[in-house]
Structure formats: structure tokens, C-alpha cells
mmCIF file with all atom_site columns, C-alpha atoms and ligand atoms in Angstrom:
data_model
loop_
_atom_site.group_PDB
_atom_site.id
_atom_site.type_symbol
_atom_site.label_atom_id
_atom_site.label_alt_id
_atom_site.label_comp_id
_atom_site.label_asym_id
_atom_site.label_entity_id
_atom_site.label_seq_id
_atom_site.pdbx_PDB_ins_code
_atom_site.Cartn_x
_atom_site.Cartn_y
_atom_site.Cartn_z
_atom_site.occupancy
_atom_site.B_iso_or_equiv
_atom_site.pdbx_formal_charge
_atom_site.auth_seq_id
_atom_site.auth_comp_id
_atom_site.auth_asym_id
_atom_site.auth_atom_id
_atom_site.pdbx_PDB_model_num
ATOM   1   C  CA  . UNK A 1 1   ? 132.824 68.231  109.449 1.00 58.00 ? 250 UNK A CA  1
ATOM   2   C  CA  . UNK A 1 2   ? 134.522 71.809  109.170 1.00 58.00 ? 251 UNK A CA  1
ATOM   3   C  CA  . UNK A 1 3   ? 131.302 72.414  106.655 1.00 57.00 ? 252 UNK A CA  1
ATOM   4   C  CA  . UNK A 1 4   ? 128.854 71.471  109.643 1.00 60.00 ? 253 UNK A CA  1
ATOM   5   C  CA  . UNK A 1 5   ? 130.546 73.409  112.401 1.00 56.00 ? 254 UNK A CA  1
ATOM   6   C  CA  . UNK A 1 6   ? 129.996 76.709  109.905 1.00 55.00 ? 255 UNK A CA  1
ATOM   7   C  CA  . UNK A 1 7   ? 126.406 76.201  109.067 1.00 60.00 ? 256 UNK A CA  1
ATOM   8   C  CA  . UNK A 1 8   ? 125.636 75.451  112.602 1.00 51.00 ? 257 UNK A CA  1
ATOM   9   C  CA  . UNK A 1 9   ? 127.727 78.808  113.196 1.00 51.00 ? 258 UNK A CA  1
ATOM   10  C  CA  . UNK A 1 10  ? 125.590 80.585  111.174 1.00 58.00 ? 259 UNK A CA  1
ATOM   11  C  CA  . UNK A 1 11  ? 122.594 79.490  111.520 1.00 55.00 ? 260 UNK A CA  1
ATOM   12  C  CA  . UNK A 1 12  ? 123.385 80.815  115.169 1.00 53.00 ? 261 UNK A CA  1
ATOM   13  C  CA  . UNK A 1 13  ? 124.801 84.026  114.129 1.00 65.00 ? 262 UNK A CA  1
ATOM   14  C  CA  . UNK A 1 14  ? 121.879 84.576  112.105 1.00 71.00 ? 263 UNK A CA  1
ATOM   15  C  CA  . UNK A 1 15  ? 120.015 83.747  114.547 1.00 72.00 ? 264 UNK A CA  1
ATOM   16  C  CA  . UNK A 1 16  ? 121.083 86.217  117.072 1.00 74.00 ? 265 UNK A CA  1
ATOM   17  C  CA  . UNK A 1 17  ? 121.590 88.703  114.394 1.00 88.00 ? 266 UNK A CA  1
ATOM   18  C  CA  . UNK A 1 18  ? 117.980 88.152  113.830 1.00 94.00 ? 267 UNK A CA  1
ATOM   19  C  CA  . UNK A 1 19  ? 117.283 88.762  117.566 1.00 95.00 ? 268 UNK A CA  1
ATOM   20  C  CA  . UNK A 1 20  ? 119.616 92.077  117.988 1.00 96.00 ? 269 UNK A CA  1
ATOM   21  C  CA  . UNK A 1 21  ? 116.599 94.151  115.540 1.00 98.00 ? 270 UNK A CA  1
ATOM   22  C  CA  . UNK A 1 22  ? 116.603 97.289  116.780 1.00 98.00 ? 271 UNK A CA  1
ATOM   23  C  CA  . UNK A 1 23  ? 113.031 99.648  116.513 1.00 98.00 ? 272 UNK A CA  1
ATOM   24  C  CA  . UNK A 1 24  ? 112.734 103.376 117.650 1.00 99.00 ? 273 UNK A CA  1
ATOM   25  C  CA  . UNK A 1 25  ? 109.661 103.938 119.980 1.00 99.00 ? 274 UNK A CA  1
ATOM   26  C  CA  . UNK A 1 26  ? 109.502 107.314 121.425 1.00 99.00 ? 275 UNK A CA  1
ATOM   27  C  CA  . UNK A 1 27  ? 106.398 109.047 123.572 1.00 99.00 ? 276 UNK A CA  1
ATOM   28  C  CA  . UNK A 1 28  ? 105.009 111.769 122.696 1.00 99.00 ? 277 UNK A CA  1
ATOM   29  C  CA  . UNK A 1 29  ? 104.410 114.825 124.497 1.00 99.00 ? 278 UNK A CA  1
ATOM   30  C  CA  . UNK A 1 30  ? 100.678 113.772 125.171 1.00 99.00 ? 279 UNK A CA  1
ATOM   31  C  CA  . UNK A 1 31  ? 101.622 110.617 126.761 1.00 99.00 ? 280 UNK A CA  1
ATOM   32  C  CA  . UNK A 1 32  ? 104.276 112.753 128.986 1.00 99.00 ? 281 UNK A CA  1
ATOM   33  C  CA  . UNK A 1 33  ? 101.645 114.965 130.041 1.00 99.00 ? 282 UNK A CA  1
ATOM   34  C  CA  . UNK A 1 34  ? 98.966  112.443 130.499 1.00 99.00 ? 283 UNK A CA  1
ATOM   35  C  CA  . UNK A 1 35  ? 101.377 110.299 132.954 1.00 99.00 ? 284 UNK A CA  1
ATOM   36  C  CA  . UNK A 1 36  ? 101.749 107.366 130.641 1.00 99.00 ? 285 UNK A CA  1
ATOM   37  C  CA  . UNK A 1 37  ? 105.267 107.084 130.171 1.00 99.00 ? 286 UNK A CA  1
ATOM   38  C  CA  . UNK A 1 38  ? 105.537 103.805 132.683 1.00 98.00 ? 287 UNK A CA  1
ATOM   39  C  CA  . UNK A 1 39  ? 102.509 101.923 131.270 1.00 98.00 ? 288 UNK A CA  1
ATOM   40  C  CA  . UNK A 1 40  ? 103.990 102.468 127.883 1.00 98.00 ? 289 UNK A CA  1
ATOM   41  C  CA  . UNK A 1 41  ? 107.461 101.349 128.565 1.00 99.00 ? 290 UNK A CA  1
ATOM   42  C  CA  . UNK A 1 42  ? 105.956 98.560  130.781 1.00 98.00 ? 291 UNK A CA  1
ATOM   43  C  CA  . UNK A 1 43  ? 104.159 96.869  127.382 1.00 98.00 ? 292 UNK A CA  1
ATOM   44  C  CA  . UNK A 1 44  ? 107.916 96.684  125.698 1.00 98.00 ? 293 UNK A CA  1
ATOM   45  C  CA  . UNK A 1 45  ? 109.559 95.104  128.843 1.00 98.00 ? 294 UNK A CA  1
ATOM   46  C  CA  . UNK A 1 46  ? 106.850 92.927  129.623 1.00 98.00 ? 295 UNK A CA  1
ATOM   47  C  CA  . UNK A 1 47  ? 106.862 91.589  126.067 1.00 98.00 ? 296 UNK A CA  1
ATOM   48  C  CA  . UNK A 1 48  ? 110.421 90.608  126.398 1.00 98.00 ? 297 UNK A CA  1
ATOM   49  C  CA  . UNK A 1 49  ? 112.098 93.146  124.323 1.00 98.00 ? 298 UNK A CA  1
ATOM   50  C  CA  . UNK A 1 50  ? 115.397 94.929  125.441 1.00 98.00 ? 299 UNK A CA  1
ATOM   51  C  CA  . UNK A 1 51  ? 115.377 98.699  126.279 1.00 98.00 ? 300 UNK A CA  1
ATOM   52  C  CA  . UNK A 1 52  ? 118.714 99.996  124.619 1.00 98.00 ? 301 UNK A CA  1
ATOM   53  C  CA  . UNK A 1 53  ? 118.546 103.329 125.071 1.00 99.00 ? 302 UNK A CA  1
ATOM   54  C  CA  . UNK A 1 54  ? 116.510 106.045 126.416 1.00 98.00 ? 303 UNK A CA  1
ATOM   55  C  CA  . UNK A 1 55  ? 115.995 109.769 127.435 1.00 98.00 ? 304 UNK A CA  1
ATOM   56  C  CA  . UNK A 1 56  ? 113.681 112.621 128.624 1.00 99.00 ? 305 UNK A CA  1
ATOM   57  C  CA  . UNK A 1 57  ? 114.230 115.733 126.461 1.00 99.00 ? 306 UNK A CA  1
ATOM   58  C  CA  . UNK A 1 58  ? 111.886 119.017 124.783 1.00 98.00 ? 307 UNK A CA  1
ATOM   59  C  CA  . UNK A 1 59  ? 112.495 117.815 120.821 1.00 98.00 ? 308 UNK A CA  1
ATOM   60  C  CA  . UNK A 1 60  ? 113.435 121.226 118.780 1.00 98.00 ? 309 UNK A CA  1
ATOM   61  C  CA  . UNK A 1 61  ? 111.202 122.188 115.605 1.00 98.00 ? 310 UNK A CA  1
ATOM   62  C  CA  . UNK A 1 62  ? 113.920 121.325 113.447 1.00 98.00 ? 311 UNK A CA  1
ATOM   63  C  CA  . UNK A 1 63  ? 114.762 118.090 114.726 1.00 98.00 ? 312 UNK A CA  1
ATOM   64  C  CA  . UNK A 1 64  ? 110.860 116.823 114.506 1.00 98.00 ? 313 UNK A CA  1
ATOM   65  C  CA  . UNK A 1 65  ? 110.981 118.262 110.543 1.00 98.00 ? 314 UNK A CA  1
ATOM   66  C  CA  . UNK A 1 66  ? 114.012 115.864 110.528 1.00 98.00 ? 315 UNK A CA  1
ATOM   67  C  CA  . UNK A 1 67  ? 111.968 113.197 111.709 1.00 98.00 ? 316 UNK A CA  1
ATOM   68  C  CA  . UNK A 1 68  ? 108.861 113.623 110.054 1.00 98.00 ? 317 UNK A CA  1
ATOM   69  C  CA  . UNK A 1 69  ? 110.412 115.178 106.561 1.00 98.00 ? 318 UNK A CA  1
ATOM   70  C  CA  . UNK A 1 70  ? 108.556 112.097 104.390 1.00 98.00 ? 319 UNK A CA  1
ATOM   71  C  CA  . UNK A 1 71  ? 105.611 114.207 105.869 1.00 98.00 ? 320 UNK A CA  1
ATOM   72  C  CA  . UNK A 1 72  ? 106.640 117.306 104.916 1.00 98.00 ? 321 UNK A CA  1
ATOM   73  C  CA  . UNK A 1 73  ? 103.873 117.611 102.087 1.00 98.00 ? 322 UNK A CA  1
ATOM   74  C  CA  . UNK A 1 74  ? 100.569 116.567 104.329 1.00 98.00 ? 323 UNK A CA  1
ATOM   75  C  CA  . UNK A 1 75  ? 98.259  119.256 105.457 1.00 98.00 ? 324 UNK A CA  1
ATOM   76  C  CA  . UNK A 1 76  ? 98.424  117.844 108.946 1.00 98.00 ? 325 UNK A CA  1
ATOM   77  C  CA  . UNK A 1 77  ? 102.474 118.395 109.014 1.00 98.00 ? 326 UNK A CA  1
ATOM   78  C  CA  . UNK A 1 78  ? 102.648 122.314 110.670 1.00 98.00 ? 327 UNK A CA  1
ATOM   79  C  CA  . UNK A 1 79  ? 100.140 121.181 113.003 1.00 98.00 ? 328 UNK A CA  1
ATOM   80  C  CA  . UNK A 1 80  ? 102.279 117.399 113.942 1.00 98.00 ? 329 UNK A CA  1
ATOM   81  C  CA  . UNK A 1 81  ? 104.876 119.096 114.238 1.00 98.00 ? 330 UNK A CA  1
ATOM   82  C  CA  . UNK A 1 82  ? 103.985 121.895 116.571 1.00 98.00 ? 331 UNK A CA  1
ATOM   83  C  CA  . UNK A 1 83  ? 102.339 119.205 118.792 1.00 98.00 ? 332 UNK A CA  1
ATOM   84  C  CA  . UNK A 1 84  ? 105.331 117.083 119.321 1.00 98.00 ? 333 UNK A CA  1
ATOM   85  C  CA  . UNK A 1 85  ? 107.542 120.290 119.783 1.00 98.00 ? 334 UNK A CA  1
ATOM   86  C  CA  . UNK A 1 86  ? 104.838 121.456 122.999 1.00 98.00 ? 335 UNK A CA  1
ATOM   87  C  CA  . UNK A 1 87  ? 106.865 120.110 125.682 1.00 98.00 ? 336 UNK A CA  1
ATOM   88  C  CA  . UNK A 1 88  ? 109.214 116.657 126.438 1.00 99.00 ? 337 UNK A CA  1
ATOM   89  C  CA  . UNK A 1 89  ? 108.886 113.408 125.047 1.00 99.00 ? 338 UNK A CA  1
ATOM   90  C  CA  . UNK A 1 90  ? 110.932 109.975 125.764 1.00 99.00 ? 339 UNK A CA  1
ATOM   91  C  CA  . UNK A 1 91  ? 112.637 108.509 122.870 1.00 99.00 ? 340 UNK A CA  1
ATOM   92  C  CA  . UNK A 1 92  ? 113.814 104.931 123.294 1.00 99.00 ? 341 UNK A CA  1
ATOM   93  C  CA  . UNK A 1 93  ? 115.510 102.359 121.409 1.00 99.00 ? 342 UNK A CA  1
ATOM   94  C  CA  . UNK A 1 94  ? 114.019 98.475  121.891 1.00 99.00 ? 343 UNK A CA  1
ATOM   95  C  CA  . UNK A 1 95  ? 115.735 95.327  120.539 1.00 98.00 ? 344 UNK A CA  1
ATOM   96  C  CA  . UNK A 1 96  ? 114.282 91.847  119.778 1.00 98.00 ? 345 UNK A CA  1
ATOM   97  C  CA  . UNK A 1 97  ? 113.189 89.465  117.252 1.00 98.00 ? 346 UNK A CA  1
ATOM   98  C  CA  . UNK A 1 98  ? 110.535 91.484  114.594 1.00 98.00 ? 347 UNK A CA  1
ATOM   99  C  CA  . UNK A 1 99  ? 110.368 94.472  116.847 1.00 98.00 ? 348 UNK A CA  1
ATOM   100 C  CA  . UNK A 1 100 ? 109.596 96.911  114.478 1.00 98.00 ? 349 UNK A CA  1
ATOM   101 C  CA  . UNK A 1 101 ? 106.604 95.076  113.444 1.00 98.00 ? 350 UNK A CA  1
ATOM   102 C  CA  . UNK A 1 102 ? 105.486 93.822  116.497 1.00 98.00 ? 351 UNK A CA  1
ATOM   103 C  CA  . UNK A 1 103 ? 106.162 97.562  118.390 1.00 98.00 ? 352 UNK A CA  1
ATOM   104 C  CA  . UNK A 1 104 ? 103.722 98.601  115.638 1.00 98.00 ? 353 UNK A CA  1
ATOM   105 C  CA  . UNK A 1 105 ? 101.870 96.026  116.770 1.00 98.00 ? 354 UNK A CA  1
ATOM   106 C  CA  . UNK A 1 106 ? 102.013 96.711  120.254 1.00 98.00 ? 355 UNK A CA  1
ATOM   107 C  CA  . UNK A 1 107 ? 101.325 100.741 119.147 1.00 98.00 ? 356 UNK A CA  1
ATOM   108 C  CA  . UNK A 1 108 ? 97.921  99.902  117.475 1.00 98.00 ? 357 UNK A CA  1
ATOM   109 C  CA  . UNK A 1 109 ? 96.533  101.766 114.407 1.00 98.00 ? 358 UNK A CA  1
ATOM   110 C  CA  . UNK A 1 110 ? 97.868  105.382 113.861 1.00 98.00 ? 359 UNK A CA  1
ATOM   111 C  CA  . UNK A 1 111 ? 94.363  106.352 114.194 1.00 98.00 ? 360 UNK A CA  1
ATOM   112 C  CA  . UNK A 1 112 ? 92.764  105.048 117.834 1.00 98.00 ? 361 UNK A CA  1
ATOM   113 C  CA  . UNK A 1 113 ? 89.461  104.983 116.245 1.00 98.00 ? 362 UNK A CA  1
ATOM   114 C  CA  . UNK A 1 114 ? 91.232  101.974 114.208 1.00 98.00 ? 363 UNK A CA  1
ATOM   115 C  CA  . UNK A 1 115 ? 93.476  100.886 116.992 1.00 98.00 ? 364 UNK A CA  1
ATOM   116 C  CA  . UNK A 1 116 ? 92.229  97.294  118.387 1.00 98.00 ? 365 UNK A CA  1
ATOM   117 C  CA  . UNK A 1 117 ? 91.400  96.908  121.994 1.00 98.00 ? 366 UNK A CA  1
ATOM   118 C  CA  . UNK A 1 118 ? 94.895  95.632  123.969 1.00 98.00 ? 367 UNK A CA  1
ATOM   119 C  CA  . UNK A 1 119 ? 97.103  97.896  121.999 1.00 98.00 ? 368 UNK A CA  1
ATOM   120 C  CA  . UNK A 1 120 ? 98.598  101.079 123.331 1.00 98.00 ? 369 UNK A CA  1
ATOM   121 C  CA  . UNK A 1 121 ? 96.655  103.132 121.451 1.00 98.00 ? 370 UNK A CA  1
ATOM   122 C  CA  . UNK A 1 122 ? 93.663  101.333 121.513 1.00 98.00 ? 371 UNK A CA  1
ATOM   123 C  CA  . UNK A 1 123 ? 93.350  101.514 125.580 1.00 98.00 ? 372 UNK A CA  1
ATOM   124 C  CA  . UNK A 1 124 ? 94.561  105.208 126.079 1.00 98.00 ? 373 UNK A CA  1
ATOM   125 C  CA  . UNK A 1 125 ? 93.799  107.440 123.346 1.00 98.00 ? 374 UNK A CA  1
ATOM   126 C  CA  . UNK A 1 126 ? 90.712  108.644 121.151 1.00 98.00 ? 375 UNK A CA  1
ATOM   127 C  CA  . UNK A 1 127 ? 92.323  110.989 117.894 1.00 98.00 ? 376 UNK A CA  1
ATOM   128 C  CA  . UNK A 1 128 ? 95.024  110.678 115.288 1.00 98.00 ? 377 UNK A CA  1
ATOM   129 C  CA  . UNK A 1 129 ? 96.704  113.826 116.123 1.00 98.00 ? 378 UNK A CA  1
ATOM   130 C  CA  . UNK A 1 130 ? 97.269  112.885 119.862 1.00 98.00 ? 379 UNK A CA  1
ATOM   131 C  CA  . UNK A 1 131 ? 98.046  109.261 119.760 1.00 98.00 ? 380 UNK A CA  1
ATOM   132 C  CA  . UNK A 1 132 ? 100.657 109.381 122.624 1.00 98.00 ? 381 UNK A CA  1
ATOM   133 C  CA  . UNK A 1 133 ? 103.416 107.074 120.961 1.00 98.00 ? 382 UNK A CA  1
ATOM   134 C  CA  . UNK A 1 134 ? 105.211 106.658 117.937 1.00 99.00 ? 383 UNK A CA  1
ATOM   135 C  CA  . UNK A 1 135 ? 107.250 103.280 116.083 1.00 99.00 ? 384 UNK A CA  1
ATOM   136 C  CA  . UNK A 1 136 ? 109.248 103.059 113.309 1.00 98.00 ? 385 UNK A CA  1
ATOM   137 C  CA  . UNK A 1 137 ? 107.301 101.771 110.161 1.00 98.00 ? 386 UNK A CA  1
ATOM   138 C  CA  . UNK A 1 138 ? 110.182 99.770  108.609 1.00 98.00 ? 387 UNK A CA  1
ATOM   139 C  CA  . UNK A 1 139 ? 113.908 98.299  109.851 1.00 98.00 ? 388 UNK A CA  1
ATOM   140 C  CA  . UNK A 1 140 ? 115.541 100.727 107.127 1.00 98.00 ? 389 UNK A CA  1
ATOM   141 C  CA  . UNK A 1 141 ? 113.424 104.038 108.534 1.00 98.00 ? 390 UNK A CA  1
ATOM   142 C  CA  . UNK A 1 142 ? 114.435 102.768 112.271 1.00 98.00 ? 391 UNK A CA  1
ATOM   143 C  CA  . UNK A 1 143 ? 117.900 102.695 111.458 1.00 98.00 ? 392 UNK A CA  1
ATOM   144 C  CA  . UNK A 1 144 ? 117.461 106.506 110.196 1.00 98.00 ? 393 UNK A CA  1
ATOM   145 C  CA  . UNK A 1 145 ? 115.198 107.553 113.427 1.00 98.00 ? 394 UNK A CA  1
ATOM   146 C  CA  . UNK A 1 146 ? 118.085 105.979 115.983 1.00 98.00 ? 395 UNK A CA  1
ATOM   147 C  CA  . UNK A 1 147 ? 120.355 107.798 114.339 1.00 98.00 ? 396 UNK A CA  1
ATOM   148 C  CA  . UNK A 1 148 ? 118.279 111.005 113.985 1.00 99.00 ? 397 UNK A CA  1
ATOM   149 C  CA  . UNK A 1 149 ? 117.759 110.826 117.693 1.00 99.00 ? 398 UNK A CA  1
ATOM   150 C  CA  . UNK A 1 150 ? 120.669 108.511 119.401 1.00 98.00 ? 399 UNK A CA  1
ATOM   151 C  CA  . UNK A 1 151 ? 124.813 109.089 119.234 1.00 98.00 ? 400 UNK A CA  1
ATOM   152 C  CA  . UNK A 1 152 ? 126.141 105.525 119.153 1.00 98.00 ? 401 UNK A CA  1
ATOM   153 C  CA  . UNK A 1 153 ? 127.322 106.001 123.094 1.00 98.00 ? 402 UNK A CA  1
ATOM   154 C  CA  . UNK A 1 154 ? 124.009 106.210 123.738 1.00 98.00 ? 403 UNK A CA  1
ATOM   155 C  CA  . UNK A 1 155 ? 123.075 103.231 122.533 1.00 98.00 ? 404 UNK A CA  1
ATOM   156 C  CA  . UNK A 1 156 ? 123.918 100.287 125.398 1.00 98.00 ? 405 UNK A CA  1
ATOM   157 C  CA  . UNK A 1 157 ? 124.409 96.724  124.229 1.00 97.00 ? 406 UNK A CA  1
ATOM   158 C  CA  . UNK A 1 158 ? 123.864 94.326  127.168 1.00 97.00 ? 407 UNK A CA  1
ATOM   159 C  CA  . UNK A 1 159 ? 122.725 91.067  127.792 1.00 97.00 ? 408 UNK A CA  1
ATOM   160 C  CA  . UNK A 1 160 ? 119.413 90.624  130.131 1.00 97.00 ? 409 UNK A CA  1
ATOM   161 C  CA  . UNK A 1 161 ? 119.671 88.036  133.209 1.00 97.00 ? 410 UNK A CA  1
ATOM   162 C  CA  . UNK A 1 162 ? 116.384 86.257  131.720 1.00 96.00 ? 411 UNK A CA  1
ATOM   163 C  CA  . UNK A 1 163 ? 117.679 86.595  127.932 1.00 97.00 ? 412 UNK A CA  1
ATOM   164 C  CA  . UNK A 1 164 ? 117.178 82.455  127.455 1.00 97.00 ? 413 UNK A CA  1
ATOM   165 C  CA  . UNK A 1 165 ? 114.281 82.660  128.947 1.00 97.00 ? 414 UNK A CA  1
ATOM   166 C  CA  . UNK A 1 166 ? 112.523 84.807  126.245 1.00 98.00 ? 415 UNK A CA  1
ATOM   167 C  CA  . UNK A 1 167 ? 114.313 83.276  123.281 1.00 97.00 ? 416 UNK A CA  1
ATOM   168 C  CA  . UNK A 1 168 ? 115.087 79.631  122.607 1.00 94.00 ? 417 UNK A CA  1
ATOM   169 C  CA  . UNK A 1 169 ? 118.333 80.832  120.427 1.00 82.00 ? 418 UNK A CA  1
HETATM 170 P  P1  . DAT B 2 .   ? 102.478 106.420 112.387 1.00 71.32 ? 766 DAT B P1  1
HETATM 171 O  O1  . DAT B 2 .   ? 102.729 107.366 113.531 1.00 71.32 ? 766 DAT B O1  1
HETATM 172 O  O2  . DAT B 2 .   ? 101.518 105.336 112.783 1.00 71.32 ? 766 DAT B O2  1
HETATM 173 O  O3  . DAT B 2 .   ? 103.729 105.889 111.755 1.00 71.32 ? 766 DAT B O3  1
HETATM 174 P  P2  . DAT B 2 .   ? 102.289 108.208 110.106 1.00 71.32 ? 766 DAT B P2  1
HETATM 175 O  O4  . DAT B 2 .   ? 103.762 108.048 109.966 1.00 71.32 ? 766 DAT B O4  1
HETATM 176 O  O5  . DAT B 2 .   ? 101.445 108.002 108.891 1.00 71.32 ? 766 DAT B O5  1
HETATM 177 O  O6  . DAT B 2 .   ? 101.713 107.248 111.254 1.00 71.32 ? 766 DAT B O6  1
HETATM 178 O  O7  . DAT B 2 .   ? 101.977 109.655 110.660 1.00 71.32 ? 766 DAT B O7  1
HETATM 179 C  C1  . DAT B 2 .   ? 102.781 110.228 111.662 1.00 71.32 ? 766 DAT B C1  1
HETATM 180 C  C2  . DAT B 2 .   ? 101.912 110.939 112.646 1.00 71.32 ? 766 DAT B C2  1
HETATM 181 O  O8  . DAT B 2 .   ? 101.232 112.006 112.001 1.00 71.32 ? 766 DAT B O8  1
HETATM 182 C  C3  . DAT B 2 .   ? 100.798 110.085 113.263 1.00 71.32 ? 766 DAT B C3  1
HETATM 183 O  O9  . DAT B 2 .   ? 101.240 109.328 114.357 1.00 71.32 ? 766 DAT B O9  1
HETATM 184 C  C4  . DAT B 2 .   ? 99.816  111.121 113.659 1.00 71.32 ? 766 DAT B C4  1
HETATM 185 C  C5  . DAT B 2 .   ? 99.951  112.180 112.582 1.00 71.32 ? 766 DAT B C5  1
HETATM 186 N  N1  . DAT B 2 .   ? 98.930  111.980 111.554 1.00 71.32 ? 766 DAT B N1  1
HETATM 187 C  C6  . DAT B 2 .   ? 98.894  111.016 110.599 1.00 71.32 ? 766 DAT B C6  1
HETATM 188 N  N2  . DAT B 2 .   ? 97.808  111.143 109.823 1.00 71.32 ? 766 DAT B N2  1
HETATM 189 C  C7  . DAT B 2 .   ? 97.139  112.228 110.300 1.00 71.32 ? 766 DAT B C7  1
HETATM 190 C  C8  . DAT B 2 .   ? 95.936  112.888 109.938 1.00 71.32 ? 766 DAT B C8  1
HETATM 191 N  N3  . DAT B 2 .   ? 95.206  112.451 108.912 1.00 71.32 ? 766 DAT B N3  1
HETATM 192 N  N4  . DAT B 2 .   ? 95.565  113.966 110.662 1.00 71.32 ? 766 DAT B N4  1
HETATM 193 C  C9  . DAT B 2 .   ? 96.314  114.413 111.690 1.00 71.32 ? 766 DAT B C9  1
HETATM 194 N  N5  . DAT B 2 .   ? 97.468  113.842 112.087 1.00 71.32 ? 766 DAT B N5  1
HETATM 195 C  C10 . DAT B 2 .   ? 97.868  112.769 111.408 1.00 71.32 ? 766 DAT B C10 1
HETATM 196 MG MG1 . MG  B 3 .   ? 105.199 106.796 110.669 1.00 71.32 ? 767 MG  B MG1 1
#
């Protein structure tokens, strides 16, 4: 009996656990400029995933070598990074079931002329070097970018009014 109660307790846990993924989505200073900022945030809330934290700030060179050091050694890498220091972005946090992958998803291919139809940056932009948005590749590198970008107190757990009605656990 005792044996039941804990595997139904964990397969719950688990469950939620599974549901509390956390991704790090943040638009660029192209998508600021170009007035995008609410159709972009609009595809992650209408989705279903949970905004957890978000802000409207000018990123410092250093911070965006931080962010993009596994680039360090590309050609492209002086150039990405003085784009995304040329004026204010929005970095956000989103939770939900597989929402790195599926924000990637939702992003489209890192180069539009890849990106399918539907996706972010299939719909709004045309070149790799502005491609308005940015997600985390991997649950390990989002953990890094929240914390690169987020204190802790920044980061607001909360429960949605509609939460069972987007997942069934
Ligand atoms: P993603 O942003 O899809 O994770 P990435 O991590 O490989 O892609 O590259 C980070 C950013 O660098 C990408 O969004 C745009 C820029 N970038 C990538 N490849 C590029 C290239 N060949 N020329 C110019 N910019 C590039
Ligand atoms: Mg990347």
C-alpha cells in the first residue's frame, strides 16, 4: 500500500518536475526596434507556457561575451556581439513541459532563410545576423543563461488560473 502511495507520489512529482522546465528566450535589439516585442511574447503565452521572469534593459559588451563565449572563436562573434550591444533587448524566462525544445521550435531556424513558415523567425525576419530572438539550445546551457542574466528574486514562481487547463498533470 505505502509502496503505491510513493510511486503514485512520484510519478506526480516527476511529473510536475517535468512541467517546471525552465528555457531563456530573450529579444534582441532588432525585434525592440522593429516593435515586435508583443507578437513575440504573445507566441509563448498563447502556447501555454509560463512567463517567469522578465525585463527591458541595454545588455553591456561584456555581459553578451558572457553569453555568447562558446562563440568566442567564429568570425561572426565581434560583429554578434556589437549588434546585440546597439540598444535594449527583453530577456525572459518561460516554464513548461519541453520548453527549451519547443521555444526553439517556436524560434525557427537560426537562419530565416531556413526558418519554416509559422515560426517566429520564419514570419518576421530575412538574415542570420538579425534574427530578432534568441532560445537556449539545451536545459544545461538555459540553466547557465538564467543565471547569466536573472538573480534568483527575479525569478517568480506562481501558479496560472488556467494551469489544468494546459496540462492534464
Ligand atoms: P541560435 O541563436 O539559433 O542558438 P547560434 O547559437 O549558433 O544560433 O548562434 C548565435 C547567434 O549568432 C545567431 O542567433 C545569429 C548569430 N550567427 C550564427 N551564425 C551566424 C553566421 N554564420 N553569420 C552571422 N551571424 C551568425
Ligand atoms: Mg545558440
Amino acid at each position: 500500500m505505502i509502496c503505491t502511495l510513493l510511486s503514485i507520489f512520484s510519478f506526480f512529482s516527476s511529473a510536475m518536475a517535468a512541467n517546471r522546465e525552465r528555457t531563456f528566450i530573450m529579444i534582441k535589439p532588432d525585434g525592440v526596434q522593429r516593435g515586435l516585442v508583443g507578437k513575440i511574447i504573445k507566441k509563448f503565452e498563447q502556447k501555454g507556457f509560463k512567463l517567469v521572469a522578465l525585463k527591458f534593459m541595454w545588455p553591456s559588451e561584456e555581459l553578451l561575451q558572457k553569453h555568447y563565449a562558446d562563440l568566442s572563436s567564429k568570425p561572426f562573434f565581434p560583429g554578434l556581439v556589437k549588434y546585440m550591444s546597439s540598444g535594449p533587448v527583453v530577456p525572459m524566462v518561460w516554464e513548461g513541459l519541453n520548453v527549451v525544445k519547443t521555444g526553439r521550435v517556436l524560434l525557427g531556424a537560426t537562419n530565416p532563410a531556413d526558418s519554416a513558415p509559422g515560426t517566429i523567425r520564419g514570419d518576421l525576419c530575412i538574415q542570420v545576423g538579425r534574427n530578432i530572438c534568441h532560445g537556449s539550445d539545451a536545459v544545461e546551457s538555459a540553466k547557465k543563461e538564467i543565471d547569466l542574466w536573472f538573480t534568483e528574486k527575479e525569478q517568480i514562481s506562481w501558479t496560472p488560473a488556467n494551469e489544468s487547463w494546459v496540462y492534464e498533470d
